[in-house]
GROMACS .gro file of C-alpha atoms in nm:
model
  286
    1MET     CA    1   2.932 -25.394 -20.725
    2ALA     CA    2   3.281 -25.345 -20.848
    3GLN     CA    3   3.354 -25.480 -21.180
    4LEU     CA    4   3.599 -25.765 -21.110
    5ILE     CA    5   3.894 -25.812 -21.302
    6ASP     CA    6   3.991 -26.133 -21.310
    7GLY     CA    7   4.340 -26.221 -21.294
    8LYS     CA    8   4.303 -26.640 -21.362
    9GLN     CA    9   4.135 -26.556 -21.672
   10LEU     CA   10   4.375 -26.273 -21.822
   11SER     CA   11   4.672 -26.535 -21.724
   12ASP     CA   12   4.500 -26.805 -21.895
   13GLN     CA   13   4.509 -26.583 -22.203
   14VAL     CA   14   4.872 -26.469 -22.177
   15LEU     CA   15   4.952 -26.835 -22.152
   16GLN     CA   16   4.818 -26.908 -22.447
   17GLU     CA   17   4.969 -26.638 -22.648
   18VAL     CA   18   5.320 -26.760 -22.437
   19ALA     CA   19   5.208 -27.153 -22.594
   20SER     CA   20   5.187 -26.959 -22.932
   21GLU     CA   21   5.541 -26.822 -22.956
   22VAL     CA   22   5.675 -27.154 -22.807
   23GLU     CA   23   5.529 -27.323 -23.052
   24LEU     CA   24   5.680 -27.082 -23.294
   25LEU     CA   25   6.037 -27.082 -23.197
   26ARG     CA   26   6.003 -27.450 -23.163
   27ALA     CA   27   5.939 -27.445 -23.509
   28GLU     CA   28   6.128 -27.203 -23.702
   29HIS     CA   29   6.443 -27.254 -23.457
   30ASP     CA   30   6.449 -27.527 -23.322
   31ILE     CA   31   6.513 -27.418 -22.972
   32VAL     CA   32   6.238 -27.459 -22.657
   33PRO     CA   33   6.261 -27.131 -22.394
   34THR     CA   34   6.366 -27.291 -22.082
   35LEU     CA   35   6.347 -27.185 -21.735
   36ALA     CA   36   6.582 -27.230 -21.465
   37VAL     CA   37   6.449 -27.198 -21.135
   38VAL     CA   38   6.705 -27.190 -20.818
   39LEU     CA   39   6.527 -27.257 -20.430
   40VAL     CA   40   6.720 -27.268 -20.162
   41GLY     CA   41   6.619 -27.419 -19.830
   42GLU     CA   42   6.240 -27.574 -19.778
   43ASP     CA   43   6.006 -27.237 -19.721
   44PRO     CA   44   5.707 -27.428 -19.737
   45ALA     CA   45   5.509 -27.059 -19.935
   46SER     CA   46   5.857 -27.055 -20.122
   47GLN     CA   47   5.787 -27.445 -20.217
   48VAL     CA   48   5.475 -27.366 -20.371
   49TYR     CA   49   5.545 -27.072 -20.581
   50VAL     CA   50   5.806 -27.261 -20.747
   51ARG     CA   51   5.622 -27.551 -20.803
   52ASN     CA   52   5.324 -27.391 -20.936
   53LYS     CA   53   5.570 -27.162 -21.204
   54VAL     CA   54   5.723 -27.518 -21.318
   55LYS     CA   55   5.384 -27.636 -21.362
   56ARG     CA   56   5.231 -27.323 -21.556
   57ALA     CA   57   5.578 -27.367 -21.752
   58GLU     CA   58   5.515 -27.721 -21.884
   59GLU     CA   59   5.158 -27.604 -21.952
   60ALA     CA   60   5.255 -27.365 -22.224
   61GLY     CA   61   5.507 -27.603 -22.403
   62MET     CA   62   5.841 -27.459 -22.204
   63CYS     CA   63   6.103 -27.631 -22.023
   64SER     CA   64   6.181 -27.552 -21.662
   65ILE     CA   65   6.462 -27.696 -21.457
   66ALA     CA   66   6.419 -27.674 -21.069
   67HIS     CA   67   6.712 -27.614 -20.886
   68ARG     CA   68   6.724 -27.707 -20.511
   69LEU     CA   69   6.982 -27.622 -20.253
   70ASP     CA   70   7.016 -27.700 -19.880
   71ALA     CA   71   6.943 -27.396 -19.648
   72GLU     CA   72   7.316 -27.400 -19.525
   73CYS     CA   73   7.433 -27.377 -19.883
   74THR     CA   74   7.718 -27.111 -19.915
   75GLN     CA   75   7.715 -26.753 -20.094
   76ASP     CA   76   7.989 -26.947 -20.334
   77VAL     CA   77   7.810 -27.240 -20.418
   78LEU     CA   78   7.465 -27.032 -20.515
   79ASN     CA   79   7.699 -26.823 -20.736
   80LYS     CA   80   7.851 -27.111 -20.900
   81LEU     CA   81   7.536 -27.261 -20.960
   82ILE     CA   82   7.411 -26.944 -21.130
   83ASP     CA   83   7.705 -26.887 -21.306
   84HIS     CA   84   7.699 -27.205 -21.463
   85LEU     CA   85   7.308 -27.134 -21.559
   86ASN     CA   86   7.449 -26.778 -21.718
   87ASN     CA   87   7.701 -26.975 -21.945
   88ASP     CA   88   7.434 -27.280 -22.034
   89PRO     CA   89   7.296 -27.167 -22.364
   90LYS     CA   90   7.016 -27.395 -22.362
   91VAL     CA   91   6.891 -27.183 -22.028
   92HIS     CA   92   6.690 -26.858 -22.146
   93GLY     CA   93   6.554 -26.756 -21.783
   94ILE     CA   94   6.710 -26.741 -21.459
   95LEU     CA   95   6.499 -26.704 -21.171
   96VAL     CA   96   6.634 -26.742 -20.786
   97GLN     CA   97   6.288 -26.787 -20.595
   98LEU     CA   98   6.286 -26.503 -20.271
   99PRO     CA   99   6.358 -26.439 -20.029
  100LEU     CA  100   6.693 -26.660 -19.966
  101PRO     CA  101   6.786 -26.733 -19.618
  102SER     CA  102   6.953 -26.494 -19.405
  103HIS     CA  103   7.303 -26.541 -19.423
  104LEU     CA  104   7.287 -26.521 -19.852
  105ASN     CA  105   7.332 -26.183 -19.983
  106ASP     CA  106   7.009 -26.130 -20.205
  107GLU     CA  107   7.184 -25.820 -20.401
  108GLU     CA  108   7.495 -26.026 -20.491
  109VAL     CA  109   7.270 -26.295 -20.611
  110ILE     CA  110   7.039 -26.089 -20.845
  111ALA     CA  111   7.360 -25.899 -20.960
  112SER     CA  112   7.517 -26.194 -21.060
  113ILE     CA  113   7.241 -26.319 -21.295
  114HIS     CA  114   7.312 -26.232 -21.647
  115PRO     CA  115   7.065 -25.939 -21.746
  116ALA     CA  116   6.960 -26.099 -22.076
  117LYS     CA  117   6.827 -26.391 -21.851
  118ASP     CA  118   6.678 -26.217 -21.549
  119VAL     CA  119   6.350 -26.294 -21.594
  120ASP     CA  120   6.236 -26.120 -21.266
  121GLY     CA  121   6.346 -25.814 -21.427
  122PHE     CA  122   6.550 -25.711 -21.080
  123HIS     CA  123   6.913 -25.662 -21.226
  124PRO     CA  124   7.044 -25.321 -21.201
  125LEU     CA  125   7.106 -25.266 -21.547
  126ASN     CA  126   6.700 -25.370 -21.608
  127VAL     CA  127   6.594 -25.156 -21.341
  128GLY     CA  128   6.819 -24.872 -21.480
  129ALA     CA  129   6.671 -24.928 -21.837
  130LEU     CA  130   6.306 -24.920 -21.697
  131ALA     CA  131   6.348 -24.616 -21.482
  132SER     CA  132   6.510 -24.437 -21.813
  133GLY     CA  133   6.229 -24.601 -22.014
  134ARG     CA  134   6.483 -24.857 -22.260
  135PRO     CA  135   6.325 -25.196 -22.380
  136SER     CA  136   6.418 -25.476 -22.068
  137LEU     CA  137   6.296 -25.719 -21.912
  138VAL     CA  138   6.035 -25.579 -21.672
  139PRO     CA  139   5.966 -25.702 -21.322
  140CYS     CA  140   5.643 -25.946 -21.372
  141THR     CA  141   5.401 -25.839 -21.099
  142PRO     CA  142   5.402 -25.478 -21.210
  143GLN     CA  143   5.385 -25.608 -21.573
  144GLY     CA  144   5.075 -25.804 -21.493
  145CYS     CA  145   4.911 -25.538 -21.280
  146MET     CA  146   4.909 -25.360 -21.610
  147ILE     CA  147   4.795 -25.608 -21.818
  148MET     CA  148   4.459 -25.554 -21.575
  149LEU     CA  149   4.474 -25.208 -21.537
  150SER     CA  150   4.453 -25.232 -21.984
  151GLN     CA  151   4.110 -25.407 -21.968
  152VAL     CA  152   3.939 -25.122 -21.733
  153HIS     CA  153   4.111 -24.824 -21.916
  154PRO     CA  154   4.260 -24.872 -22.269
  155ASP     CA  155   4.447 -24.567 -22.225
  156LEU     CA  156   4.567 -24.481 -21.909
  157SER     CA  157   4.723 -24.115 -22.066
  158GLY     CA  158   4.639 -23.870 -21.719
  159LYS     CA  159   4.522 -24.083 -21.518
  160ASN     CA  160   4.569 -23.995 -21.140
  161VAL     CA  161   4.730 -24.287 -20.962
  162VAL     CA  162   4.843 -24.381 -20.596
  163VAL     CA  163   5.089 -24.633 -20.540
  164VAL     CA  164   5.099 -24.771 -20.198
  165GLY     CA  165   5.419 -24.924 -20.116
  166ARG     CA  166   5.805 -24.802 -20.263
  167SER     CA  167   5.926 -25.167 -20.270
  168ASN     CA  168   6.207 -25.276 -20.546
  169ILE     CA  169   5.988 -25.519 -20.656
  170VAL     CA  170   5.689 -25.399 -20.710
  171GLY     CA  171   5.625 -25.005 -20.609
  172LYS     CA  172   5.885 -24.870 -20.786
  173PRO     CA  173   5.867 -25.022 -21.116
  174MET     CA  174   5.504 -25.031 -21.096
  175ALA     CA  175   5.520 -24.633 -21.067
  176ALA     CA  176   5.800 -24.634 -21.305
  177LEU     CA  177   5.538 -24.832 -21.604
  178LEU     CA  178   5.259 -24.610 -21.513
  179LEU     CA  179   5.485 -24.278 -21.614
  180GLN     CA  180   5.581 -24.460 -21.893
  181ALA     CA  181   5.135 -24.485 -21.985
  182ASN     CA  182   5.151 -24.114 -21.939
  183CYS     CA  183   5.023 -24.099 -21.569
  184THR     CA  184   5.036 -23.901 -21.293
  185VAL     CA  185   5.205 -24.103 -21.012
  186THR     CA  186   5.264 -24.065 -20.637
  187ILE     CA  187   5.420 -24.316 -20.393
  188ALA     CA  188   5.271 -24.325 -20.085
  189HIS     CA  189   5.481 -24.531 -19.806
  190SER     CA  190   5.543 -24.530 -19.425
  191ARG     CA  191   5.584 -24.165 -19.376
  192THR     CA  192   5.369 -24.030 -19.618
  193GLN     CA  193   5.103 -23.794 -19.455
  194ASN     CA  194   4.749 -23.782 -19.513
  195ILE     CA  195   4.812 -24.115 -19.732
  196GLU     CA  196   4.400 -24.177 -19.715
  197ALA     CA  197   4.341 -23.819 -19.893
  198LEU     CA  198   4.584 -23.879 -20.107
  199CYS     CA  199   4.431 -24.210 -20.223
  200LEU     CA  200   4.041 -24.061 -20.179
  201ASN     CA  201   4.160 -23.828 -20.483
  202ALA     CA  202   4.311 -24.127 -20.680
  203ASP     CA  203   4.157 -24.261 -21.033
  204ILE     CA  204   4.350 -24.583 -20.961
  205VAL     CA  205   4.496 -24.719 -20.655
  206VAL     CA  206   4.804 -24.993 -20.648
  207ALA     CA  207   4.839 -25.151 -20.314
  208ALA     CA  208   5.173 -25.289 -20.248
  209VAL     CA  209   5.200 -25.240 -19.876
  210GLY     CA  210   5.223 -25.616 -19.702
  211ARG     CA  211   4.982 -25.532 -19.460
  212ALA     CA  212   4.643 -25.724 -19.431
  213GLU     CA  213   4.325 -25.504 -19.536
  214PHE     CA  214   4.519 -25.198 -19.458
  215ILE     CA  215   4.319 -25.024 -19.727
  216ASN     CA  216   3.930 -24.941 -19.669
  217ALA     CA  217   3.644 -24.794 -19.850
  218ASP     CA  218   3.692 -24.451 -19.674
  219TRP     CA  219   4.043 -24.413 -19.859
  220ILE     CA  220   3.869 -24.500 -20.187
  221LYS     CA  221   3.705 -24.235 -20.488
  222PRO     CA  222   3.374 -24.374 -20.571
  223GLY     CA  223   3.474 -24.542 -20.920
  224ALA     CA  224   3.811 -24.575 -20.888
  225THR     CA  225   3.985 -24.864 -20.989
  226VAL     CA  226   4.161 -25.079 -20.742
  227ILE     CA  227   4.489 -25.316 -20.795
  228ASP     CA  228   4.536 -25.521 -20.462
  229VAL     CA  229   4.934 -25.688 -20.486
  230GLY     CA  230   4.900 -25.777 -20.142
  231ILE     CA  231   4.873 -26.160 -20.010
  232ASN     CA  232   4.858 -26.173 -19.684
  233ALA     CA  233   4.753 -26.517 -19.448
  234ILE     CA  234   4.500 -26.432 -19.148
  235ASP     CA  235   4.337 -26.641 -18.906
  236VAL     CA  236   3.944 -26.599 -18.924
  237ASP     CA  237   3.785 -26.826 -18.663
  238GLY     CA  238   4.057 -27.067 -18.613
  239LYS     CA  239   4.108 -27.130 -19.020
  240ARG     CA  240   4.367 -26.958 -19.245
  241LYS     CA  241   4.246 -26.730 -19.513
  242LEU     CA  242   4.432 -26.545 -19.785
  243VAL     CA  243   4.356 -26.160 -19.824
  244GLY     CA  244   4.519 -25.884 -19.962
  245ASP     CA  245   4.577 -25.515 -19.878
  246VAL     CA  246   4.301 -25.425 -19.991
  247ASP     CA  247   3.945 -25.463 -19.754
  248PHE     CA  248   3.786 -25.652 -20.043
  249GLU     CA  249   3.419 -25.631 -19.902
  250SER     CA  250   3.389 -25.272 -19.803
  251VAL     CA  251   3.581 -25.158 -20.117
  252ALA     CA  252   3.400 -25.370 -20.392
  253ARG     CA  253   3.095 -25.153 -20.279
  254ILE     CA  254   3.257 -24.856 -20.398
  255ALA     CA  255   3.504 -24.884 -20.647
  256GLY     CA  256   3.440 -24.885 -21.017
  257ALA     CA  257   3.676 -25.232 -21.066
  258ILE     CA  258   3.890 -25.445 -20.840
  259THR     CA  259   4.120 -25.746 -20.861
  260PRO     CA  260   4.036 -26.012 -20.627
  261VAL     CA  261   4.258 -26.188 -20.363
  262PRO     CA  262   4.369 -26.465 -20.429
  263GLY     CA  263   4.279 -26.513 -20.804
  264GLY     CA  264   4.407 -26.165 -20.943
  265VAL     CA  265   4.735 -26.060 -20.933
  266GLY     CA  266   4.924 -26.371 -20.840
  267PRO     CA  267   4.823 -26.546 -21.164
  268MET     CA  268   4.940 -26.253 -21.344
  269THR     CA  269   5.293 -26.254 -21.192
  270ILE     CA  270   5.326 -26.643 -21.294
  271ALA     CA  271   5.179 -26.561 -21.626
  272CYS     CA  272   5.442 -26.241 -21.700
  273LEU     CA  273   5.684 -26.496 -21.602
  274LEU     CA  274   5.686 -26.721 -21.853
  275LEU     CA  275   5.633 -26.440 -22.111
  276ASN     CA  276   5.959 -26.278 -21.989
  277THR     CA  277   6.119 -26.637 -22.059
  278THR     CA  278   5.993 -26.612 -22.379
  279ARG     CA  279   6.103 -26.255 -22.467
  280ALA     CA  280   6.401 -26.372 -22.315
  281ALA     CA  281   6.474 -26.679 -22.578
  282LYS     CA  282   6.380 -26.445 -22.857
  283HIS     CA  283   6.628 -26.145 -22.795
  284GLN     CA  284   6.893 -26.449 -22.736
  285LEU     CA  285   6.835 -26.544 -23.080
  286ALA     CA  286   6.957 -26.241 -23.204
   0.00000   0.00000   0.00000
C-alpha cells in the first residue's frame, strides 16, 4: 500500500509554527494577528468551513472575527463591509467565504480586498505576483499541497507533474508553484485528449477536477505520488460519504504515496490560511 500523507498531522505541525509566530508578534510588537471571515447566506457547507477556520485560528492564539450577512444582502452592503475591514488596522487578513449567492459578483468582491490582506491569495495582484515568481500571498490549498509533497520529495526539481483541473483557486496556482520548484508541469482539463496516458507518465498527479473518484489505478504509474484535492459527497448504501477525485482504494495499491479524503489536503488548507494571516500581519508591520 502507498505511504499515507497525513494532512491532519502536518497541519498540526504548521499550526504549532503559527502559534509560535503569534506569540512572538504579541511579545515583540503587542499585536495579535486577526482574521476577518465574511459569510454571506446560510449555505451549510460554508458554515462548517467558517466554523472550522474560526476554531483553528483561536487555537493558534489568533483573533478571528466572523461577519455574517443575509443571503439577500446587496453588493453595496458587502463592498462597504470589505472597505471597512480594509481600513481597520487591527484586521490583518480578510477572507470572504465562497461561493457567494448568485446575485453577487465574486470577481468584484475578490478585487475589492486589499492585496496585503488577501489571505486567500485570489486578488489579481497576488495572482500576477505568483505567476511572475515574485513574493505574494499564495492560495492556501496549493500551498498546502506543496508542503505535503515536500514530505515525499524534498527536491521536486525535474519531476514530471500532471495537474488535473485548471481552476483559478487550485489548478493554475498549483502549476505556478510547481514550476517555481523546477517541475515539468502539464495542466489537464475537460478538453485534454488522452488524459489517462498523460497521468500514467507522471511522477506526481494532483487531482483537482471536482468529480468523485474520477481517477483510478489505470491512470497512475507504479510508485507515483498522488495529491487528491477533491472533496465530494456521494451516497453509499443510503449514507453520505466523503470521497476525493481519486478512487483511493484502487490507487493506494499502486501509488508510492497518496493523500486521503478526508484528512488530507483539507486540514492543510486551513493551516495555510492561518499561516498567510500571520505573514500578512508581519508584512503590515513594515
